[in-house]
Coordinates of C-alpha atoms and ligand atoms in Angstrom, one line a residue:
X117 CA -7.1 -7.6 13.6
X118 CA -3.8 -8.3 13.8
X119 CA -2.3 -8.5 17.6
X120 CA 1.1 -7.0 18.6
X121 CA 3.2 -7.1 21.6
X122 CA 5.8 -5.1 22.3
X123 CA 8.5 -6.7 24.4
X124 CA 10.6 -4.8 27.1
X125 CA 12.9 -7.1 28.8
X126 CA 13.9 -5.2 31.8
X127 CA 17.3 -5.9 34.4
X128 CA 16.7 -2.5 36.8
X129 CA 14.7 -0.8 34.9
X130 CA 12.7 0.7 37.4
X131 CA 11.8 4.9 36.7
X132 CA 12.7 3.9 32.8
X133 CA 10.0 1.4 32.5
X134 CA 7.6 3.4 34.0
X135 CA 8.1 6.5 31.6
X136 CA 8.4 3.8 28.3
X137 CA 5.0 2.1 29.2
X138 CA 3.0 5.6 29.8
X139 CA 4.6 7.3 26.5
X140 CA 3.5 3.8 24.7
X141 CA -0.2 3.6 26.5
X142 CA -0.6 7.5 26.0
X143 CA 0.9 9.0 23.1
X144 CA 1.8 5.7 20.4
X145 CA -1.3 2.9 21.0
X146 CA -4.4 5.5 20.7
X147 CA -2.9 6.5 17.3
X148 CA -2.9 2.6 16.0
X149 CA -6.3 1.3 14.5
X150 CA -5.2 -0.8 12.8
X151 CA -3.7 -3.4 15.4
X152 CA -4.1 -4.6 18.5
X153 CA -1.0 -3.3 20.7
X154 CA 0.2 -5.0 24.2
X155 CA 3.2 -4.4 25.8
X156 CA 5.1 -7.6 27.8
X157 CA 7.4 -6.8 30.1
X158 CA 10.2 -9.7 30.3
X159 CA 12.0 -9.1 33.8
X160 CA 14.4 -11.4 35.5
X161 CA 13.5 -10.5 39.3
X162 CA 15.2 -7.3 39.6
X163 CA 16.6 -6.3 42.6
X164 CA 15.6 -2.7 42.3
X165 CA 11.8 -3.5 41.7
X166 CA 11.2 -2.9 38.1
X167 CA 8.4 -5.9 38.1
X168 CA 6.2 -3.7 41.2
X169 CA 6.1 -0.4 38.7
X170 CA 5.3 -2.6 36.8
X171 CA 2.1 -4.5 38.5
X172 CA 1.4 -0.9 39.6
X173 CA 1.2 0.0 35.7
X174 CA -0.9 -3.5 34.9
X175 CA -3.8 -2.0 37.2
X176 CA -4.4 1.4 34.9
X177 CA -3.9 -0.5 32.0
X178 CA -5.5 -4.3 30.8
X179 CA -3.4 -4.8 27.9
X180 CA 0.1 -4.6 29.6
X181 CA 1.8 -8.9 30.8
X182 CA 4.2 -9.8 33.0
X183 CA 6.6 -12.1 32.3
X184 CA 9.6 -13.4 35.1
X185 CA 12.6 -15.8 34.8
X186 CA 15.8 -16.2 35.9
X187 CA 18.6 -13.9 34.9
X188 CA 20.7 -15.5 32.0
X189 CA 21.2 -12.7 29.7
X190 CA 19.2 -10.6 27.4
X191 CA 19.2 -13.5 25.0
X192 CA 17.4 -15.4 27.6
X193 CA 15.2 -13.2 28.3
X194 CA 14.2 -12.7 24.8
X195 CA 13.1 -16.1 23.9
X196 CA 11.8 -16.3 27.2
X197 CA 9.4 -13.6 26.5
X198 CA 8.3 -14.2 23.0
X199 CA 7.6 -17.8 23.7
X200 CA 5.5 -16.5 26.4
X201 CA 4.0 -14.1 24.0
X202 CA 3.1 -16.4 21.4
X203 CA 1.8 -18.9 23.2
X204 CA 0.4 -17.6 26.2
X205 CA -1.2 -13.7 24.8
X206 CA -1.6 -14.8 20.9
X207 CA 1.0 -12.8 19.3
X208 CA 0.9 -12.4 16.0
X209 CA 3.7 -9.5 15.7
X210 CA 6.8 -8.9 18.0
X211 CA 8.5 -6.0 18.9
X212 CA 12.0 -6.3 20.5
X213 CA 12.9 -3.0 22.0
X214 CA 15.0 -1.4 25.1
X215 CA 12.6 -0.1 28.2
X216 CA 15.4 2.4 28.8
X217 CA 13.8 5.1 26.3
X218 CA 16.6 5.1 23.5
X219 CA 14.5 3.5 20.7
X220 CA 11.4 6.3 19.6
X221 CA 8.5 4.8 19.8
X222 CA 7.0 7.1 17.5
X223 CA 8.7 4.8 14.8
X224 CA 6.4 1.6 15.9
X225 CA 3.7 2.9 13.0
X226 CA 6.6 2.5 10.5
X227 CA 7.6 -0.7 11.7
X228 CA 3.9 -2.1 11.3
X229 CA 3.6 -0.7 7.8
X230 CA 6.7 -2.3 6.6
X231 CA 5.3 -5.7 8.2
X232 CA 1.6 -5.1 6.6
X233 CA 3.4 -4.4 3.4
X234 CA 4.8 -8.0 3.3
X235 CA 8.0 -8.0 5.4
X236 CA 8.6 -10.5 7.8
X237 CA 11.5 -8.9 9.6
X238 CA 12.1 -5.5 10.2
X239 CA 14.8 -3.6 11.7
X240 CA 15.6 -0.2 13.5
X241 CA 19.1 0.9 11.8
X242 CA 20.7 3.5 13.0
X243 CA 23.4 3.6 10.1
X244 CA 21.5 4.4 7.5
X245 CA 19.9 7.8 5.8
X246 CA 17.9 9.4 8.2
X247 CA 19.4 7.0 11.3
X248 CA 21.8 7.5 13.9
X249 CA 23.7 6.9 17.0
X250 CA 23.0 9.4 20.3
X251 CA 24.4 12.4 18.9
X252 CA 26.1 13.4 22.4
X253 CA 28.3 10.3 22.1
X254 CA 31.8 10.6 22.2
X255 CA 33.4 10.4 19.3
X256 CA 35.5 7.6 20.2
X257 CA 31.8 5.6 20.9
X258 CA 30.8 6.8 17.4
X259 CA 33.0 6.1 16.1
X260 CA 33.6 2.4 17.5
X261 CA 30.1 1.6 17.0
X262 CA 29.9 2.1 13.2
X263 CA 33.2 -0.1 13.1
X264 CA 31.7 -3.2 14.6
X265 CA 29.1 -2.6 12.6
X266 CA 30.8 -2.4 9.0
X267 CA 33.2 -5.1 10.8
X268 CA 29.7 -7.6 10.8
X269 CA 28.5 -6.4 7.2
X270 CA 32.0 -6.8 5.9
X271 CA 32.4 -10.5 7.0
X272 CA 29.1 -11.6 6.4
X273 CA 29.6 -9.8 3.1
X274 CA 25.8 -8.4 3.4
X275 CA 26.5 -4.8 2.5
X276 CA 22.3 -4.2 2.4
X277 CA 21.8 -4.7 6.1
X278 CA 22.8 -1.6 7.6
X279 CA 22.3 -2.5 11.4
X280 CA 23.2 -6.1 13.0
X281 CA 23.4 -5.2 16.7
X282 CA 20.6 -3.0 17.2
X283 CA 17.8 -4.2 19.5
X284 CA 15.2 -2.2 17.7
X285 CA 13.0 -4.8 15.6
X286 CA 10.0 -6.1 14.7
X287 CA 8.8 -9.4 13.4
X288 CA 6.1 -11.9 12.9
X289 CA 5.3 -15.0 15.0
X290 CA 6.6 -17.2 11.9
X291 CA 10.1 -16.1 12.3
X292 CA 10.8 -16.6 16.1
X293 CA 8.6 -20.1 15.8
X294 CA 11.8 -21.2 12.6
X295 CA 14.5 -20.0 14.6
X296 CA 13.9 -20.4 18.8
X297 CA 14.9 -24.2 18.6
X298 CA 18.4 -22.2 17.2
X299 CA 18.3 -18.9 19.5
X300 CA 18.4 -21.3 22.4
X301 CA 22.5 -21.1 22.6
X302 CA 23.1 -17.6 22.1
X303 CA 21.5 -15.8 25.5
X304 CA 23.6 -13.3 25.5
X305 CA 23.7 -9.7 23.5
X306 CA 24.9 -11.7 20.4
X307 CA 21.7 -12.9 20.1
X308 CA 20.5 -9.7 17.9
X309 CA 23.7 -10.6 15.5
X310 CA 22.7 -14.3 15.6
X311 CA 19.1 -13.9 15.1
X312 CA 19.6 -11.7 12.4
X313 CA 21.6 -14.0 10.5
X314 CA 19.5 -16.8 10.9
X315 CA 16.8 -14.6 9.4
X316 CA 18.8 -13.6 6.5
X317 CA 20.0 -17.2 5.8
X318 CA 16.6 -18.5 5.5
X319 CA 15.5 -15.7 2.8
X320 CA 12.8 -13.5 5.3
X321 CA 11.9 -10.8 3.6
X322 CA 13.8 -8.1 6.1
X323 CA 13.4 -4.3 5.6
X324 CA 14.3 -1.3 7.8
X325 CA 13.6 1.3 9.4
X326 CA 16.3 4.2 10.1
X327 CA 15.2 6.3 13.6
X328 CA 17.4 8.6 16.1
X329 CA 19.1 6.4 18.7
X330 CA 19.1 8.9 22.2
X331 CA 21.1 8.5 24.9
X332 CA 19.8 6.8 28.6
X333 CA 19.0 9.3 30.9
X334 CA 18.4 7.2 34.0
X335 CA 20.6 4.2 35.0
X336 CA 22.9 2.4 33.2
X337 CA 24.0 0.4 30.0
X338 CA 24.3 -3.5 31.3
X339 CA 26.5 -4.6 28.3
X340 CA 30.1 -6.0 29.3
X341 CA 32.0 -4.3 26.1
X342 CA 35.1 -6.1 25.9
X343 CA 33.1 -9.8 26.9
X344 CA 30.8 -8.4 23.8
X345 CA 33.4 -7.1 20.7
X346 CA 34.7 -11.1 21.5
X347 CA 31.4 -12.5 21.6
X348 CA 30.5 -10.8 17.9
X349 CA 34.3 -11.5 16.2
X350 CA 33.6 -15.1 17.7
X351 CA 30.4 -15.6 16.2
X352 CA 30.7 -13.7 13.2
X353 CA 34.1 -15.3 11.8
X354 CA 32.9 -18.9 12.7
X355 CA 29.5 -18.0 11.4
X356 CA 31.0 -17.0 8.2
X357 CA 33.7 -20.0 8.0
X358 CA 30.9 -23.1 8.1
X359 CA 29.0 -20.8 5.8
X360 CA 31.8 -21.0 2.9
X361 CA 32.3 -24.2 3.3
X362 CA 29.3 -25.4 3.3
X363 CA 28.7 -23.4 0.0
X364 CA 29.6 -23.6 -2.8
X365 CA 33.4 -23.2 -2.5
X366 CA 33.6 -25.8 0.2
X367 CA 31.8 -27.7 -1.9
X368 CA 33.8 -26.9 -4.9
X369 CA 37.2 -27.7 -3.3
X370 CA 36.0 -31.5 -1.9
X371 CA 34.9 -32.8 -5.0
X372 CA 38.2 -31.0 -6.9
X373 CA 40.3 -32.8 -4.4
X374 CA 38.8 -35.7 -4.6
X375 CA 39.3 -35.5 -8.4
X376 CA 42.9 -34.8 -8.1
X377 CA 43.6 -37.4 -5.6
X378 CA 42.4 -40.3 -8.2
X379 CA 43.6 -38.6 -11.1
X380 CA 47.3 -38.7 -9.7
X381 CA 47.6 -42.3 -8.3
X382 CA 46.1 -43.3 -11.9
X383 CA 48.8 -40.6 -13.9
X384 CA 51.7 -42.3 -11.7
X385 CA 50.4 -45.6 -12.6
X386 CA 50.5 -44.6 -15.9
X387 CA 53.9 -43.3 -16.0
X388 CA 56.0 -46.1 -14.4
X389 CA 54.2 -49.0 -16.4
X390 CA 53.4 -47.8 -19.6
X391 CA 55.9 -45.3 -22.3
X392 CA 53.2 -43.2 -23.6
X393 CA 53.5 -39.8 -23.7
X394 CA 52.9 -37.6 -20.4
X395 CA 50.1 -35.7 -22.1
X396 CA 48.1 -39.0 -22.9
X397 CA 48.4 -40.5 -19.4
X398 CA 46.7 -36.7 -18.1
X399 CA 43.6 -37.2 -20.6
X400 CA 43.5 -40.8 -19.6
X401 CA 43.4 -40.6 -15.8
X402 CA 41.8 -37.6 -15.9
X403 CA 38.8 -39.4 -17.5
X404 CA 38.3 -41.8 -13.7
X405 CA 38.3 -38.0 -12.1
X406 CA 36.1 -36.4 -14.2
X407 CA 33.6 -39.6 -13.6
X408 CA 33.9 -39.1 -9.7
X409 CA 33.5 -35.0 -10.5
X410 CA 30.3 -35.3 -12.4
X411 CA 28.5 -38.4 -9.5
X412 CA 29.6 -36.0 -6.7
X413 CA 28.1 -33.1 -8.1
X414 CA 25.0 -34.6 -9.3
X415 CA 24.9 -36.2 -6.1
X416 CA 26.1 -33.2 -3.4
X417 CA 26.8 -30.2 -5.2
X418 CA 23.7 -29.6 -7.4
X419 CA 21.8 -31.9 -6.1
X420 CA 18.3 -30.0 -6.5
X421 CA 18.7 -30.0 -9.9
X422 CA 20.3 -33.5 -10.3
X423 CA 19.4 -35.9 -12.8
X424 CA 16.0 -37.7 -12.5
X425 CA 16.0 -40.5 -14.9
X426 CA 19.3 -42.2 -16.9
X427 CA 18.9 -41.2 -20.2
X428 CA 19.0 -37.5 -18.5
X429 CA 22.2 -38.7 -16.1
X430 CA 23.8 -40.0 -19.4
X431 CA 23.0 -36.9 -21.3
X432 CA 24.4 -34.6 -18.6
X433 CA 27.3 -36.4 -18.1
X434 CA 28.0 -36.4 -22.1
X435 CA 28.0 -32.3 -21.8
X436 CA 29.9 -32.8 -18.5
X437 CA 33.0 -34.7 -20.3
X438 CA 33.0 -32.9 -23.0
X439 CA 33.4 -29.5 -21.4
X440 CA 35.5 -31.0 -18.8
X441 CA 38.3 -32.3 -21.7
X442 CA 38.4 -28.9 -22.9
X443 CA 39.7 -27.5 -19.7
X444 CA 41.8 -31.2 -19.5
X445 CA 43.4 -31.5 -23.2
X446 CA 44.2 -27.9 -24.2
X447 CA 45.6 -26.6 -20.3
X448 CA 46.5 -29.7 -18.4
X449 CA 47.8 -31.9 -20.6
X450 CA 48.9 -28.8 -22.5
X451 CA 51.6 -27.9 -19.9
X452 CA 52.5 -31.6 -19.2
X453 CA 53.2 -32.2 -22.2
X454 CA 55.1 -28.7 -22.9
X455 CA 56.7 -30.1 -19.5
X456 CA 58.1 -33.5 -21.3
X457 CA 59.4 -31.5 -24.7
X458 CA 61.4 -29.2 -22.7
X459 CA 62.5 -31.0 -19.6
X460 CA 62.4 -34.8 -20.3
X461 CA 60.8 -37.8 -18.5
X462 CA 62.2 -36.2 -14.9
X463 CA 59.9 -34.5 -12.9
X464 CA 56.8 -35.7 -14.0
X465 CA 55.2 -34.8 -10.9
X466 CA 56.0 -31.6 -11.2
X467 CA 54.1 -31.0 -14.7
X468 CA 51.2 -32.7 -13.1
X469 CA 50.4 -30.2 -10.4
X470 CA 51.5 -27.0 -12.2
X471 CA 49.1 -28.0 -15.0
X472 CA 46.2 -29.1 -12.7
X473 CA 46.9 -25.4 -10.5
X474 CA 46.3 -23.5 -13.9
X475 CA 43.4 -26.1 -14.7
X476 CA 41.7 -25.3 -11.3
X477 CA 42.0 -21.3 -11.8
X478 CA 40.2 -22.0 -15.0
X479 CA 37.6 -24.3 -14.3
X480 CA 36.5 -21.7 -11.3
X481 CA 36.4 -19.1 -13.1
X482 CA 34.3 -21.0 -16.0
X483 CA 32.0 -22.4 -13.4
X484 CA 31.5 -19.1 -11.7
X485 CA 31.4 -16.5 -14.6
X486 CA 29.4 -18.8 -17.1
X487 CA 27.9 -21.7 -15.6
X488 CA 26.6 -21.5 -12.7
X489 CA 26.6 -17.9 -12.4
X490 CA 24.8 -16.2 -10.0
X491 CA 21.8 -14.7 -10.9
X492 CA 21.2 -10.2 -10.8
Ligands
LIG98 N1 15.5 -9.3 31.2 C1 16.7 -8.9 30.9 N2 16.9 -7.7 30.3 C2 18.1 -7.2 30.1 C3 19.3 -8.0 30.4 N3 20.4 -7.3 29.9 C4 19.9 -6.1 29.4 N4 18.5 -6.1 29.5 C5 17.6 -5.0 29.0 O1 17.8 -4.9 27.6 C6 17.7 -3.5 27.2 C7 19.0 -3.1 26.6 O2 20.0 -3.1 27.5 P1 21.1 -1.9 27.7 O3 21.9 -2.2 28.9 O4 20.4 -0.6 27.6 O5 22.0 -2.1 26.4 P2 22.6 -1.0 25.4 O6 21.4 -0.1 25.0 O7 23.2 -1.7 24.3 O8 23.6 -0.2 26.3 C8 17.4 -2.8 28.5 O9 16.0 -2.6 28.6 C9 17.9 -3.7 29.6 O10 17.2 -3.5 30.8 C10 19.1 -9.3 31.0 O11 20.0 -10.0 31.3 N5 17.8 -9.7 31.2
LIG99 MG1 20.1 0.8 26.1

């Protein structure tokens, strides 16, 4: 049997965690065969005694931990308590989830399906069929909270992850044991967004879960908002930039430029010491770039499906060329050539990168409509 824990991490909590923990003990664990539930509390000393209900709670009930620390944010306390979890009560499944009441425990049973069914990381959304924020919200809340939200789908372009900053979640050991060494610099709230991403980056299978968010209806929300919104645009926007260019487009537009680079200092070489005609010196240096485009990608770009012997690196490279001088003869030299007939000898230069800005539009669009296009 499979053991869970539920983590609450708790900053004055105290009259909340005591109603979460009996709803959980009385109502939710009797109902689940199937597993073997615990509940960790992850506290950071609060001042209003949250960890004495607890201990109070520990002696009715054996299958309930305590877990203290220093306060350093909710983050912190997070990979703080799972660590504790997994290594010191055998976790094998994880629940993150707020000891103020406002996730509905009566969804755990879904959560653990999803999970037996295969998933590895499942989320609480709130912004999806069947989800929602507290309905007694104002409507400026609402309506602020489903903008961050599309905000963080819309960056990361990841329209079928409905929630990012929900706390709600469950996950197996697996997942937090990839991604703590990670986790460790975001102890803050961002940490949900952070984790998340992580997650989605290195393909876990995620799924959801849509439930009713309610309101608190003792104490107080400890997020900072404004301190927040900048922690999310922060990490979302750098997030997103190292991803591009670390893609495929990044990747795309260092070996181009590279490329370009030795194809123009051979072109002007060309031009001032020999007389032949403008379009000939482009297919000529254009030949050094295209040999530096084809080792860099072999090398960098593709480089899981690179060559593996040389007749294969010879035979790749022939196809490589060849389309290549398509693209080269018929639009770059094209143009400068077209650029010699009607202007003269002049502006050289000129022909060049016009020619080469058309060629790059089209080899883009070849490589990403027909080549290497991505897969449905
Ligand atoms: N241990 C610990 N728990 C925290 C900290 N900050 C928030 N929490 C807990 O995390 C949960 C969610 O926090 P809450 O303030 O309700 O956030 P909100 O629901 O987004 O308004 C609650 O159970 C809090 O007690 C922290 O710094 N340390
Ligand atoms: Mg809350």
């Amino acid at each position: 049997m499979k053991k869970v824990v539920i983590i609450l991490p708790t900053y004055n909590e105290s009259g909340n965690i005591d109603k979460v923990i009996t709803l959980l003990e009385e109502d939710i664990f009797p109902k689940i065969k199937n597993h073997d539930m615990n509940i960790l509390v992850a506290d950071d000393n609060s001042p209003d005694g949250t960890a004495d209900e607890v201990r109070n709670l520990m002696k009715k009930w054996k299958n309930i931990d305590l877990n203290l620390g220093e306060k350093k944010g909710l983050g912190a306390a997070y990979v703080r308590g799972m660590t504790y979890a997994v290594e010191k009560m055998g976790a094998d499944i994880m629940f993150e989830m707020d000891a103020d009441g406002q996730h509905d425990p009566q969804k755990i049973t879904q959560f653990l399906q999803k999970i037996d069914e295969g998933n590895d990381f499942v989320i609480g959304t709130r912004y999806s069929n069947g989800g929602s924020v507290p309905s007694n919200w104002p409507i400026q809340r609402k309506a602020f909270s489903i903008v961050a939200n599309l905000l963080v789908r819309t960056i990361f372009a990841r329209f079928s992850i409905h929630d990012w900053t929900g706390g709600y979640r469950a996950l197996k050991k697996e997942v937090f044991l990839k991604e703590k060494k990670e986790l460790e610099n975001f102890n803050g709230y961002i940490f949900q967004i952070s984790f998340l991403h992580k997650v989605v980056r290195d393909k876990f299978k995620v799924a959801e879960v849509p439930f009713l968010m309610t309101d608190r209806t003792l104490g107080k929300s400890k997020i900072a908002p404004l301190g927040y919104i900048f922690d999310v645009l922060f990490y979302v926007i750098t997030a997103r930039i190292k991803e591009l260019a670390t893609g495929s487009f990044g990747k795309f537009l260092v070996v181009g430029g590279t490329g370009f680079v030795i194809q123009v200092v051979i072109y002007q070489i060309l031009v001032n010491a020999t007389k032949l005609p403008l379009g000939i010196d482009t297919v000529l240096s254009a030949q050094m770039a295209i040999f530096s485009n084809y080792n860099l990608n072999n090398l960098w770009t593709f480089k899981e499906r690179k060559a593996t012997n040389f007749g294969q690196y010879v035979l790749k490279m022939a196809g490589f060329f060849g389309t290549s001088n398509v693209g080269v003869i018929v639009i770059q030299s094209g143009i400068v050539q077209l650029g010699e007939i009607l202007y003269g000898r002049n502006y050289p230069l000129v022909y060049f990168v016009i020619g080469t800005g058309v060629l790059m539009v089209w080899n883009f669009g070849t490589y990403s409509l027909v080549i290497w296009k991505k897969k449905k």
